[in-house]
Short mmCIF file of N, CA and C in Angstrom, two decimals:
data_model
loop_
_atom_site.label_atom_id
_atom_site.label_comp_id
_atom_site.label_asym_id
_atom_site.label_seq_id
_atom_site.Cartn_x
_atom_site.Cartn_y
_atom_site.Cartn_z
N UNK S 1 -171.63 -37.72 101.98
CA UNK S 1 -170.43 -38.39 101.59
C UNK S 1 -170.52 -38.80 100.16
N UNK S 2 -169.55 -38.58 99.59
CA UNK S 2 -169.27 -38.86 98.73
C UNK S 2 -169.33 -40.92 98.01
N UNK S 3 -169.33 -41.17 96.82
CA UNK S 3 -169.16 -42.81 96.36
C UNK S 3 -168.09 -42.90 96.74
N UNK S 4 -167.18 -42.10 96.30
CA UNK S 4 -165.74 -42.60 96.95
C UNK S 4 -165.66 -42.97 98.63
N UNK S 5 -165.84 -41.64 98.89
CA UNK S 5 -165.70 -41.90 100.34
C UNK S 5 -166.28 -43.27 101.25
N UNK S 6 -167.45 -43.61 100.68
CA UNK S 6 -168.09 -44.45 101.32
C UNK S 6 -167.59 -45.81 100.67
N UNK S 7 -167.03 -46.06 99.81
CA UNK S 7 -166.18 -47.40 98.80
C UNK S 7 -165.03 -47.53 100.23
N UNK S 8 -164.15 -46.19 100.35
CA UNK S 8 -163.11 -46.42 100.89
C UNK S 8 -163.63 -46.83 102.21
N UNK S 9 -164.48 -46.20 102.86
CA UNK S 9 -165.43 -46.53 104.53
C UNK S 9 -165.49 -48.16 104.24
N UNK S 10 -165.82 -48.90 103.40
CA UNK S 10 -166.46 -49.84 103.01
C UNK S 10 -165.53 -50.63 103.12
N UNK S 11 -164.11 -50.47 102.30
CA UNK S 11 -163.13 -51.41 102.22
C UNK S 11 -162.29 -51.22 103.29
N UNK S 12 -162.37 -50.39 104.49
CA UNK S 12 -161.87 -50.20 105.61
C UNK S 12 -162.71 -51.12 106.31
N UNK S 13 -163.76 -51.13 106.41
CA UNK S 13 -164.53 -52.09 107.15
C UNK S 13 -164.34 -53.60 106.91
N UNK S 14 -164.11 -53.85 105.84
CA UNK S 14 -163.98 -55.11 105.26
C UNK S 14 -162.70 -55.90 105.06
N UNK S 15 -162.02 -54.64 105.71
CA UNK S 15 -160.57 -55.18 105.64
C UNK S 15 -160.07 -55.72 107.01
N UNK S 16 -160.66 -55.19 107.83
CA UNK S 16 -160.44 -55.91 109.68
C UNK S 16 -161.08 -57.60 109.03
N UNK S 17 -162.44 -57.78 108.22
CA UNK S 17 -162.92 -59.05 107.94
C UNK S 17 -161.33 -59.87 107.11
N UNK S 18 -161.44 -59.13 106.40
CA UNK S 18 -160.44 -60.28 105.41
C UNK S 18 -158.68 -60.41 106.24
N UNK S 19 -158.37 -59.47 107.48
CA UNK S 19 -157.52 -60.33 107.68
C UNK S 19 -157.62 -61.93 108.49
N UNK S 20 -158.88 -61.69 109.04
CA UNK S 20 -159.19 -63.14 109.86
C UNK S 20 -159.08 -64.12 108.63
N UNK S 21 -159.63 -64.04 107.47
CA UNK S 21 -159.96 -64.81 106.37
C UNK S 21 -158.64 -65.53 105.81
N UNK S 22 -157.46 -64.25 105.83
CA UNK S 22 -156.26 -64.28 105.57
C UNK S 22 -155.07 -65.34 106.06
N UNK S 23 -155.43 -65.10 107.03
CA UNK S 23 -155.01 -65.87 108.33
C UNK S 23 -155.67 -67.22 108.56
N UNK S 24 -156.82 -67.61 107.98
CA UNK S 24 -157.12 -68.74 107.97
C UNK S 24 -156.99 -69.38 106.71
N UNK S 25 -156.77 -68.72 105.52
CA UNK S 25 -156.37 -69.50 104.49
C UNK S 25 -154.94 -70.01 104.87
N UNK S 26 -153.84 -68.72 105.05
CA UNK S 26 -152.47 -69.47 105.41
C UNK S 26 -152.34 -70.56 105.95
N UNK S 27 -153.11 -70.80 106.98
CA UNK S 27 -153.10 -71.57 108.29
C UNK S 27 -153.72 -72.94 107.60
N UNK S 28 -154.68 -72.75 106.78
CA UNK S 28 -155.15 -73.98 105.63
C UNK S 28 -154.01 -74.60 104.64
N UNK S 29 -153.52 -73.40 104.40
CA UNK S 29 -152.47 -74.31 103.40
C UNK S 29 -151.44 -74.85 104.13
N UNK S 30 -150.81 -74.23 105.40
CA UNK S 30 -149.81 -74.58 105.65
C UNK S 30 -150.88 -76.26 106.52
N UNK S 31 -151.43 -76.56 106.88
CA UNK S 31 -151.89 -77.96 107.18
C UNK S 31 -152.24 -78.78 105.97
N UNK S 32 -152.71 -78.09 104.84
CA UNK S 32 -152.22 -78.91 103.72
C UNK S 32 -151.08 -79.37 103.18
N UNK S 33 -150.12 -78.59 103.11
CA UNK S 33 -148.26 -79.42 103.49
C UNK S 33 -148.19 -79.89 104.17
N UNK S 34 -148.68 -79.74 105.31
CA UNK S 34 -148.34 -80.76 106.69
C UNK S 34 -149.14 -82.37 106.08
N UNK S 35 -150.10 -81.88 105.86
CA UNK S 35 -151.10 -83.34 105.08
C UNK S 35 -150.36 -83.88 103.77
N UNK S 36 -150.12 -83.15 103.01
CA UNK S 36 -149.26 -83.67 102.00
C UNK S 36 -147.58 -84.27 102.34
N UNK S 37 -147.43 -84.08 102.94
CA UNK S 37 -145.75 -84.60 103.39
C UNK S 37 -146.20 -85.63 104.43
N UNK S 38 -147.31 -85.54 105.34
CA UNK S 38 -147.71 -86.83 105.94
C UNK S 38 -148.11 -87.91 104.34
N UNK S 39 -149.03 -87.71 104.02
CA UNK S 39 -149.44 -88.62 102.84
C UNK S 39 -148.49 -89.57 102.10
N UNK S 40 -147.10 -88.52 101.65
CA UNK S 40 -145.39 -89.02 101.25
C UNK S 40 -145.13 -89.93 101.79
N UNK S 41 -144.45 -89.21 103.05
CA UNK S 41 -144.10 -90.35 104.29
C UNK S 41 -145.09 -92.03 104.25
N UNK S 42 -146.25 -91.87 104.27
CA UNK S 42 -147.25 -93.01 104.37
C UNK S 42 -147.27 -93.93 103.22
N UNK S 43 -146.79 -93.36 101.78
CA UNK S 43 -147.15 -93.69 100.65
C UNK S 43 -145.41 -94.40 100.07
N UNK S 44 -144.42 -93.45 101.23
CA UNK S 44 -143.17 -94.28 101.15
C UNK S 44 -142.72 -95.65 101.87
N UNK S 45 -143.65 -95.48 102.64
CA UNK S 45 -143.85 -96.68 104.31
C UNK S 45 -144.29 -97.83 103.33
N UNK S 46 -145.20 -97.31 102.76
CA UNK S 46 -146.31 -98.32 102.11
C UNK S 46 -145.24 -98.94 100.85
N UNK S 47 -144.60 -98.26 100.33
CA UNK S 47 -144.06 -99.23 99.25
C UNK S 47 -142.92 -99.84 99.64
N UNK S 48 -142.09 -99.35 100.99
CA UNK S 48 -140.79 -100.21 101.63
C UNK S 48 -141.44 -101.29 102.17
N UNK S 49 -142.78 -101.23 102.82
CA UNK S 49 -143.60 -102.88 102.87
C UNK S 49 -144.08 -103.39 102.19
N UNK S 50 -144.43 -102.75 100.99
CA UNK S 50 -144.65 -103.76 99.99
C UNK S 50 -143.56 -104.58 99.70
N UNK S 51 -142.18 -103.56 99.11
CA UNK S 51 -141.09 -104.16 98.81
C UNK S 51 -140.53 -105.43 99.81
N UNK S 52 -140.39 -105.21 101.18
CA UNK S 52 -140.08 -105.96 102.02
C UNK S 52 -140.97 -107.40 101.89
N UNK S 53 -142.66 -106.98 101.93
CA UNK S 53 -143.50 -108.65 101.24
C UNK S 53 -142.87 -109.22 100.73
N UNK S 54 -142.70 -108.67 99.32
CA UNK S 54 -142.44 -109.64 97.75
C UNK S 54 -140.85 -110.37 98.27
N UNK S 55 -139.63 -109.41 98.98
CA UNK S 55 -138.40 -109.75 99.39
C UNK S 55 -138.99 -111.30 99.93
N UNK S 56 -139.80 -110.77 101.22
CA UNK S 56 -140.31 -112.50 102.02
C UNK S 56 -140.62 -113.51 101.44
N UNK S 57 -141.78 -113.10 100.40
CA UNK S 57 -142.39 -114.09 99.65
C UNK S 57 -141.26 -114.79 98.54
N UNK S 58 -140.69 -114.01 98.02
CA UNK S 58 -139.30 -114.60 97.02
C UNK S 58 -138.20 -115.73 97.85
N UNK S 59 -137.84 -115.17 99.12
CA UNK S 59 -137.22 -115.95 100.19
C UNK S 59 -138.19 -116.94 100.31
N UNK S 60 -139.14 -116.78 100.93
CA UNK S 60 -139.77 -118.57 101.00
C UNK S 60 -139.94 -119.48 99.82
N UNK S 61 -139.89 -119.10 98.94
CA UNK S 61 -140.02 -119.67 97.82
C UNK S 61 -138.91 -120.13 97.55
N UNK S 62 -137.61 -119.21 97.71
CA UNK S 62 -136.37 -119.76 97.59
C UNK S 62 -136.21 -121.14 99.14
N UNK S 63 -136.70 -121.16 99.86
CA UNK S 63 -136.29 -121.71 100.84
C UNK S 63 -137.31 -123.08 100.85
N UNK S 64 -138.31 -123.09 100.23
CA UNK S 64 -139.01 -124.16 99.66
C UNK S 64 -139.00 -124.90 99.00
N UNK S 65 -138.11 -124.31 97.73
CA UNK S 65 -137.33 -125.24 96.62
C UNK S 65 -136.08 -125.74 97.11
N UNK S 66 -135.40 -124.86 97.49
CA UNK S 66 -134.14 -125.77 98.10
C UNK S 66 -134.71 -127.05 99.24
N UNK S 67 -135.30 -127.04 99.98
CA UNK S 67 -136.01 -127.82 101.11
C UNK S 67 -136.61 -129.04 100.17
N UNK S 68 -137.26 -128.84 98.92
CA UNK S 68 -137.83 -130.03 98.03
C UNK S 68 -136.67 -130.74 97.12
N UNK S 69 -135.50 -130.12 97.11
CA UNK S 69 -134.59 -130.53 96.42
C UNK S 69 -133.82 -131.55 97.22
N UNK S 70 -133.88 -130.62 98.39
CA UNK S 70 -133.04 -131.17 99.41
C UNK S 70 -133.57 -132.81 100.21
N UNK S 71 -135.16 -132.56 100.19
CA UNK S 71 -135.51 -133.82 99.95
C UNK S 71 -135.54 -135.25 99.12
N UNK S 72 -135.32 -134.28 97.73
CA UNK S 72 -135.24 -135.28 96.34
C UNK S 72 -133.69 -136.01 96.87
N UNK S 73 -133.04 -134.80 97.00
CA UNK S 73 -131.95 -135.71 97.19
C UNK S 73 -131.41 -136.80 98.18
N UNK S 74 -132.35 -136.46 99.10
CA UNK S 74 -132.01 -137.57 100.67
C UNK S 74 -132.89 -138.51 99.68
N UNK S 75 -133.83 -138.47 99.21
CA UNK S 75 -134.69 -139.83 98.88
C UNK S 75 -133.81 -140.49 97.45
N UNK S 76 -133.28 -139.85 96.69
CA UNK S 76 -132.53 -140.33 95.41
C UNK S 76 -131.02 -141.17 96.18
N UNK S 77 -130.16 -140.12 96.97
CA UNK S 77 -128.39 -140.97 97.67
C UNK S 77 -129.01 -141.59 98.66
N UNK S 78 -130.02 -141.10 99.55
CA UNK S 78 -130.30 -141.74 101.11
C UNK S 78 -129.49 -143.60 100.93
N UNK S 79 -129.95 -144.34 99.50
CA UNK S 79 -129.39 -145.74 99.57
C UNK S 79 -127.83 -145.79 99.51
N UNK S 80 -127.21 -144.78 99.70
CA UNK S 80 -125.74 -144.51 98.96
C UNK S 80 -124.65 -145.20 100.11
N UNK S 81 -124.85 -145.34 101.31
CA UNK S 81 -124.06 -146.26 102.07
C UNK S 81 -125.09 -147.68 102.36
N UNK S 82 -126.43 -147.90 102.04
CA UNK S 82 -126.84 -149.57 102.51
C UNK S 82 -126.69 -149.88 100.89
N UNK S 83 -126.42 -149.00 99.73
CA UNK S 83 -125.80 -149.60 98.35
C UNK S 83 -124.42 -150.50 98.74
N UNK S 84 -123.42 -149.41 99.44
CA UNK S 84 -122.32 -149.95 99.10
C UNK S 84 -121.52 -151.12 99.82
N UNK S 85 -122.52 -150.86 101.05
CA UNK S 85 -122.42 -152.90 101.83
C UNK S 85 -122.96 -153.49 101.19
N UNK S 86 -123.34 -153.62 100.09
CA UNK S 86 -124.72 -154.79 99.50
C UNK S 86 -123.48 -154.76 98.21
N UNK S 87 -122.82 -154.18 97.88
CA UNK S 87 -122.08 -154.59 96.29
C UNK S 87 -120.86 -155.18 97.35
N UNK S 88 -120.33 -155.79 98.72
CA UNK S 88 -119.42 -156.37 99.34
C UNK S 88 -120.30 -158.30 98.51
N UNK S 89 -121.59 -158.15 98.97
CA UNK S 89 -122.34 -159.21 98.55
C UNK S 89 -122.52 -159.58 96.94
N UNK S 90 -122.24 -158.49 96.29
CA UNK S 90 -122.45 -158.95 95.00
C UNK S 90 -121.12 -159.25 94.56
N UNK S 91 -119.73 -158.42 94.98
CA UNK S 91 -118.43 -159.30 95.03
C UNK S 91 -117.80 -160.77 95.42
N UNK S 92 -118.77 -160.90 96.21
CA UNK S 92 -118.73 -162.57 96.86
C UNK S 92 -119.52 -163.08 96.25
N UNK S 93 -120.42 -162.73 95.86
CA UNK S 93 -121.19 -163.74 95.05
C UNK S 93 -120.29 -164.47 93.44
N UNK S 94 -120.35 -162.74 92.77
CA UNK S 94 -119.03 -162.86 91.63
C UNK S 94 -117.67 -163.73 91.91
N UNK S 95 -117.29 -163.89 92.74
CA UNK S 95 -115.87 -164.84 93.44
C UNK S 95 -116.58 -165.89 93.41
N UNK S 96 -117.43 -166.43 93.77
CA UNK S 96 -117.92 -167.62 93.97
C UNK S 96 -118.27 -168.61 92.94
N UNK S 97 -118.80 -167.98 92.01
CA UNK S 97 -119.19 -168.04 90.45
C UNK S 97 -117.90 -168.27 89.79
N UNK S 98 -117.39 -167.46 90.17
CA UNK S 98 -115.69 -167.75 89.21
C UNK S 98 -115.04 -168.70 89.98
N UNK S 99 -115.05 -169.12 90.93
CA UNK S 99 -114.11 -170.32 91.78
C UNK S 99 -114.97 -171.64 91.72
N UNK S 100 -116.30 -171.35 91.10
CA UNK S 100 -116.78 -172.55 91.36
C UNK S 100 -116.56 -173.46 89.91
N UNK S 101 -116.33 -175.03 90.72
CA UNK S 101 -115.67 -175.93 88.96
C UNK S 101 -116.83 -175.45 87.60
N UNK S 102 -116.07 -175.86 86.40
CA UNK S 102 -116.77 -175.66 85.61
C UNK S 102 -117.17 -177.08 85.18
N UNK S 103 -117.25 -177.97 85.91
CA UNK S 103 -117.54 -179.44 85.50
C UNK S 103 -117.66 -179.85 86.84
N UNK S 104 -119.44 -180.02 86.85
CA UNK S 104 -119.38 -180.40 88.00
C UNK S 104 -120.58 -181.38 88.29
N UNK S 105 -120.63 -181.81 89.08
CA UNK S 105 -122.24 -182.70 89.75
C UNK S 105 -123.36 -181.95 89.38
N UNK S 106 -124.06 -183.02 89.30
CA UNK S 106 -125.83 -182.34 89.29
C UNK S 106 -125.85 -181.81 90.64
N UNK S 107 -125.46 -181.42 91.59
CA UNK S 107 -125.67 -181.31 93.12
C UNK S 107 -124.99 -180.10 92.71
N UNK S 108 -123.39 -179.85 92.51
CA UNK S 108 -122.59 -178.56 92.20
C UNK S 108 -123.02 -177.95 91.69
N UNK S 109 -123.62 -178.53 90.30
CA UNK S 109 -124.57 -178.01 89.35
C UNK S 109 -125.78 -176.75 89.49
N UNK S 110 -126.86 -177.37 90.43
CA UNK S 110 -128.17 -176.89 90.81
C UNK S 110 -127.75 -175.93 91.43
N UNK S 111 -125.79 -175.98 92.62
CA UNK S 111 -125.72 -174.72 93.35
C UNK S 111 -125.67 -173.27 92.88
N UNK S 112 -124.19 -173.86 91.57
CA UNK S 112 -124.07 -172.77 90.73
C UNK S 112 -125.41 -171.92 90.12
N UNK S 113 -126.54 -172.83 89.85
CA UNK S 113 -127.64 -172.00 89.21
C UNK S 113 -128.18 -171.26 90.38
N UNK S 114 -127.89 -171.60 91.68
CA UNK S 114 -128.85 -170.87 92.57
C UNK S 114 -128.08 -169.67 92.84
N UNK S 115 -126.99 -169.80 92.84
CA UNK S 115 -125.72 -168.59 93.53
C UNK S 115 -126.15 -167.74 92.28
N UNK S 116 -125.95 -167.93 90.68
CA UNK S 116 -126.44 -167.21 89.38
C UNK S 116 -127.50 -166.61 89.92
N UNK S 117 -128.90 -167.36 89.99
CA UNK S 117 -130.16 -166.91 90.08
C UNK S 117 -130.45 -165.60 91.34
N UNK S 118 -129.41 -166.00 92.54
CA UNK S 118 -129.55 -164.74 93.43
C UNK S 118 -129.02 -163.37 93.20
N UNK S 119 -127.52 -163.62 92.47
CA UNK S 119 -126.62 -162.92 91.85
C UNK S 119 -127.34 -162.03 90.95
N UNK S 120 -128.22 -162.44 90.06
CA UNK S 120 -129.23 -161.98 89.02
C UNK S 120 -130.38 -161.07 89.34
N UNK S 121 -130.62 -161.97 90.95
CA UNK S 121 -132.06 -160.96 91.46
C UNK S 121 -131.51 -159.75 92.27
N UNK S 122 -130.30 -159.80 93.06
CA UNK S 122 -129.61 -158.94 93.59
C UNK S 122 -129.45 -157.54 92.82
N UNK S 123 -128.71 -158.09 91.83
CA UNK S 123 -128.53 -157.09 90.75
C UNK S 123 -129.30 -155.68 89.87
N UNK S 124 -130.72 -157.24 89.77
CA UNK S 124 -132.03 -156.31 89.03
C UNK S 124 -132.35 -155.74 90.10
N UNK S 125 -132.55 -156.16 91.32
CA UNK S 125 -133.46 -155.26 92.76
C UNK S 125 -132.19 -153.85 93.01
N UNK S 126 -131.16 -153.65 92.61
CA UNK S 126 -129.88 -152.71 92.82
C UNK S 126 -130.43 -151.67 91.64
N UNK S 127 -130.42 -152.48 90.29
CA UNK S 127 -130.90 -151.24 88.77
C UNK S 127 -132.05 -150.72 89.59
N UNK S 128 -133.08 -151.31 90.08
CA UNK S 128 -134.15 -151.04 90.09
C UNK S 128 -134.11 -149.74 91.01
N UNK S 129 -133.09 -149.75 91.91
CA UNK S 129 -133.13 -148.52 93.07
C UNK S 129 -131.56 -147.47 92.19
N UNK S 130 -131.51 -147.67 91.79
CA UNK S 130 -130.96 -146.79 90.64
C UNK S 130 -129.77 -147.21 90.51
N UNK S 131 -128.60 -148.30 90.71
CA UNK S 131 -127.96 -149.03 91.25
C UNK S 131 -126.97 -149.22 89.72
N UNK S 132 -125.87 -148.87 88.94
CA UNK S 132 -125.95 -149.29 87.69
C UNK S 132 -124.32 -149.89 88.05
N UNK S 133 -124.11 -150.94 87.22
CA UNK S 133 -122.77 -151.49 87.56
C UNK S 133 -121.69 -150.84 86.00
N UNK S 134 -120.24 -150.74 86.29
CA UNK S 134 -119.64 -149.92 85.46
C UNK S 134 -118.39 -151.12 84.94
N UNK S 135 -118.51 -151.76 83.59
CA UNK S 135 -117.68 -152.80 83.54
C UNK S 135 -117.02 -152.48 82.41
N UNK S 136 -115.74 -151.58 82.25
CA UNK S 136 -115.19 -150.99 81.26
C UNK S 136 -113.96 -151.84 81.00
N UNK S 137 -114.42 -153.07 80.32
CA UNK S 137 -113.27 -153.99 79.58
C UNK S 137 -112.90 -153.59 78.58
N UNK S 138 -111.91 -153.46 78.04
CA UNK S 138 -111.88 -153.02 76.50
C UNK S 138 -111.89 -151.20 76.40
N UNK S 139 -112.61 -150.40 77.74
CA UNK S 139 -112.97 -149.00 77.79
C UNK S 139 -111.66 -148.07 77.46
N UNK S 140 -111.37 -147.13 77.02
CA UNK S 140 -110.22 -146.61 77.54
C UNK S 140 -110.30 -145.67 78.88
N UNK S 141 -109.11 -145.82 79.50
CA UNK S 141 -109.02 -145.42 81.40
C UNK S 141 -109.75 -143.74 81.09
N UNK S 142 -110.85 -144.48 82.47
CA UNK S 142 -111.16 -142.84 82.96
C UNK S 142 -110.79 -142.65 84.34
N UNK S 143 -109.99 -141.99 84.56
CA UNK S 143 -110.14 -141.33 86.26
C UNK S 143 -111.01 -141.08 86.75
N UNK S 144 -112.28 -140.84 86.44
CA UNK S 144 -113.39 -140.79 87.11
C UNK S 144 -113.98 -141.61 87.39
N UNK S 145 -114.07 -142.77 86.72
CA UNK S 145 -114.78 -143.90 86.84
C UNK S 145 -113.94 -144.97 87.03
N UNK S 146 -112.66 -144.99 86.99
CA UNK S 146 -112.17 -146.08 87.04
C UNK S 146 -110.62 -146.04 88.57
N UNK S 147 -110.06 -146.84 88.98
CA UNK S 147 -109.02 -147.03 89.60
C UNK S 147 -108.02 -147.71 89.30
N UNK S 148 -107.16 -147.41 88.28
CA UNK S 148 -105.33 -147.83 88.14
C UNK S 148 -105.01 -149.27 88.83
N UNK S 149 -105.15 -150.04 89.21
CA UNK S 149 -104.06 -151.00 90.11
C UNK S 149 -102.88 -151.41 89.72
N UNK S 150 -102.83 -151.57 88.19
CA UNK S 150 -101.59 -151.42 87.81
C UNK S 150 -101.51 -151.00 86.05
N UNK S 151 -100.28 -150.86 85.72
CA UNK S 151 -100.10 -150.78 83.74
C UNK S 151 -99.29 -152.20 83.63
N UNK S 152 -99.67 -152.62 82.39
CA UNK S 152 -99.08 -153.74 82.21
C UNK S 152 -98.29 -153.52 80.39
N UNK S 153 -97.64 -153.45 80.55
CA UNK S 153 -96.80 -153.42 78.88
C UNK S 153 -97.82 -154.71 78.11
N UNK S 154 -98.23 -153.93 76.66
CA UNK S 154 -98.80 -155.05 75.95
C UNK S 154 -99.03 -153.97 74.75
N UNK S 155 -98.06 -155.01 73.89
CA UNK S 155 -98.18 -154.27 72.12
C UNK S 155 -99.48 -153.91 71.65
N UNK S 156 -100.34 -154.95 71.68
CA UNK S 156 -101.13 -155.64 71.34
C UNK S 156 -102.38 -154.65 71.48
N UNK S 157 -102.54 -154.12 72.52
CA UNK S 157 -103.73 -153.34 73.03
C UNK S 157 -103.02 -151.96 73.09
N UNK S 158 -103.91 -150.69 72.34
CA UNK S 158 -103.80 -149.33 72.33
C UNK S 158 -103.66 -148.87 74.13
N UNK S 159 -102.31 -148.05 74.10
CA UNK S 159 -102.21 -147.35 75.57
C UNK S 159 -103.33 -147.08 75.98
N UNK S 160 -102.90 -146.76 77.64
CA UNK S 160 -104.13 -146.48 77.79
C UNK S 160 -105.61 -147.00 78.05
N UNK S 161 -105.70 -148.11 77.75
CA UNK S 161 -106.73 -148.88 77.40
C UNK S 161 -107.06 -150.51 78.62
N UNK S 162 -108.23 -150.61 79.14
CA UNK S 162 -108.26 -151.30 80.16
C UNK S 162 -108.26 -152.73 79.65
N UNK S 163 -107.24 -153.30 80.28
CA UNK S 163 -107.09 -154.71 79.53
C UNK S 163 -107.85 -155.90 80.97
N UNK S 164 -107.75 -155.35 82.08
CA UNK S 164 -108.93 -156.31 82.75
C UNK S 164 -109.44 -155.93 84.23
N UNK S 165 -110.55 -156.20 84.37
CA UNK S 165 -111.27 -155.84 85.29
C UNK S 165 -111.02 -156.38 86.50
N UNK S 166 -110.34 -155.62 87.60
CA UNK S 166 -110.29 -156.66 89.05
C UNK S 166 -111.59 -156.82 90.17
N UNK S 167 -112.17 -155.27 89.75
CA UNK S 167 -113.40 -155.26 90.60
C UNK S 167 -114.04 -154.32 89.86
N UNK S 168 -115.54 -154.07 89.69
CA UNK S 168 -115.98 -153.52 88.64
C UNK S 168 -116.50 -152.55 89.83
N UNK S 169 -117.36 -151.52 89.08
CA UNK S 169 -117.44 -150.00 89.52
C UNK S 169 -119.21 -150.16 89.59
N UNK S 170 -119.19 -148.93 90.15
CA UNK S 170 -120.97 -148.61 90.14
C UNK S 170 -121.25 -147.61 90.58
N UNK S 171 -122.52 -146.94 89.93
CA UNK S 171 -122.70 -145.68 90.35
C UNK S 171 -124.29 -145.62 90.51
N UNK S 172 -124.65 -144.83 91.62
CA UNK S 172 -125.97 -144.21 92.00
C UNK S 172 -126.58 -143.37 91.64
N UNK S 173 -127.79 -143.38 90.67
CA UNK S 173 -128.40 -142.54 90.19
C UNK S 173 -127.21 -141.22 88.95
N UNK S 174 -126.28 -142.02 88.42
CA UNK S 174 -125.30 -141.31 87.24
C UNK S 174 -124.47 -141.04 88.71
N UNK S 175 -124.12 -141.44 89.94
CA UNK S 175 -123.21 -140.41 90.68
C UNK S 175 -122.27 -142.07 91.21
N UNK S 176 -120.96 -141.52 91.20
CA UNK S 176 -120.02 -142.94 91.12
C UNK S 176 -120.24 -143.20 92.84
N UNK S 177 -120.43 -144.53 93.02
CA UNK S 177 -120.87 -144.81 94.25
C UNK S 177 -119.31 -145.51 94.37
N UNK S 178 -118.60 -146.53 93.57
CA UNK S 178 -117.76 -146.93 93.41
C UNK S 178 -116.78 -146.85 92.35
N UNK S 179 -115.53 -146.38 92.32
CA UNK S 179 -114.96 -146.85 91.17
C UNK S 179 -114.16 -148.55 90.27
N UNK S 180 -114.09 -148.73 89.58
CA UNK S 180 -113.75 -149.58 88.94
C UNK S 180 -111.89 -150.20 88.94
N UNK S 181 -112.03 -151.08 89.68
CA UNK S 181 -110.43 -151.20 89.63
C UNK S 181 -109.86 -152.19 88.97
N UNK S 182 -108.81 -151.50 88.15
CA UNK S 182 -108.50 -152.10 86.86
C UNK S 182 -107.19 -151.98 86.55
N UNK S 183 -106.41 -153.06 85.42
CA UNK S 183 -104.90 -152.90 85.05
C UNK S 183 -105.31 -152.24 83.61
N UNK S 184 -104.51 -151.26 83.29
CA UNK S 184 -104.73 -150.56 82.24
C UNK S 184 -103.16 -151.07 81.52
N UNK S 185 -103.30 -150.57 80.06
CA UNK S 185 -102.24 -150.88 79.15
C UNK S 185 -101.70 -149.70 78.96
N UNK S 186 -100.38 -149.89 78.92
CA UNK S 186 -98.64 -148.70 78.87
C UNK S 186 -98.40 -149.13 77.52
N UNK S 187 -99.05 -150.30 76.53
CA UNK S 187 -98.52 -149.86 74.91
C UNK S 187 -97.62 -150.88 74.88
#
């Protein structure tokens, strides 16, 4: 036989080998796509849970601050209705002070200083819980802070303008707990 002949004998023989070989490379790659498109899938899973974490973690955080705010604020108004029975007491006290003589006994005397002196501690223990009183004599009218009871014609004083105080105003922590009721001037 010939080189040829026996090359071709050769690659006839070797060719029954290489289709098994053939057939197992295909069969390799095609489970390597299968592995690679699994990997995708896993690597897409993986970042919709990541994403979904950080979503949670941003939500609690949002839901933590509102919850501490929400506390600030029950602890800052929480006094906002036992404030506004306690300024019924600082109105009676104020009436009392003004009705009481201005010439009077050492006995009348000592009372007025005591009704003052409670009037005084009332007051500071009210600033102290954030409590501020709003006494806009002379102010010009705000609707926000103040209440109309009546206009009174007067040359004398710029429109507009509060010529006297019937009950004074107050507000909690800058927030109007009460407004101020007052006769304002029409000019």
């Amino acid at each position: 036989m010939s080189t040829q002949d026996t090359q071709s004998q050769q690659q006839e023989t070797q060719n029954p080998e290489l289709e098994p070989q053939t057939e197992t490379l295909e069969a390799s790659t095609s489970d390597t796509s299968d592995v690679s498109t699994h990997i995708q899938t896993l690597e897409d899973e993986l970042a919709h849970t990541k994403d979904q974490l950080l979503r949670a973690a941003a939500e609690m955080q949002n839901v933590r601050r509102r919850a501490e705010q929400d506390v600030e604020k029950a602890h800052k108004f929480g006094l906002d209705k036992f404030a506004r029975e306690l300024l019924t007491v600082v109105d009676s006290l104020e009436k009392a002070l003004e009705n009481a003589p201005q010439e009077a006994s050492e006995a009348e005397q000592s009372w007025r200083e005591g009704v003052e002196m409670t009037l005084k501690l009332l007051l500071d223990t009210l600033k102290k819980f954030g409590v501020e009183q709003i006494d806009p004599m002379g102010a010009p009218f705000d609707p926000q802070v103040h209440e109309a009871m009546s206009l009174v014609p007067n040359p004398n004083v710029e429109p507009n303008t509060v010529m006297a105080v019937m009950q004074k105003g107050y507000t909690l922590h800058e927030r109007l707990l009460r407004p101020a009721m007052v006769m304002v001037s029409s000019g």
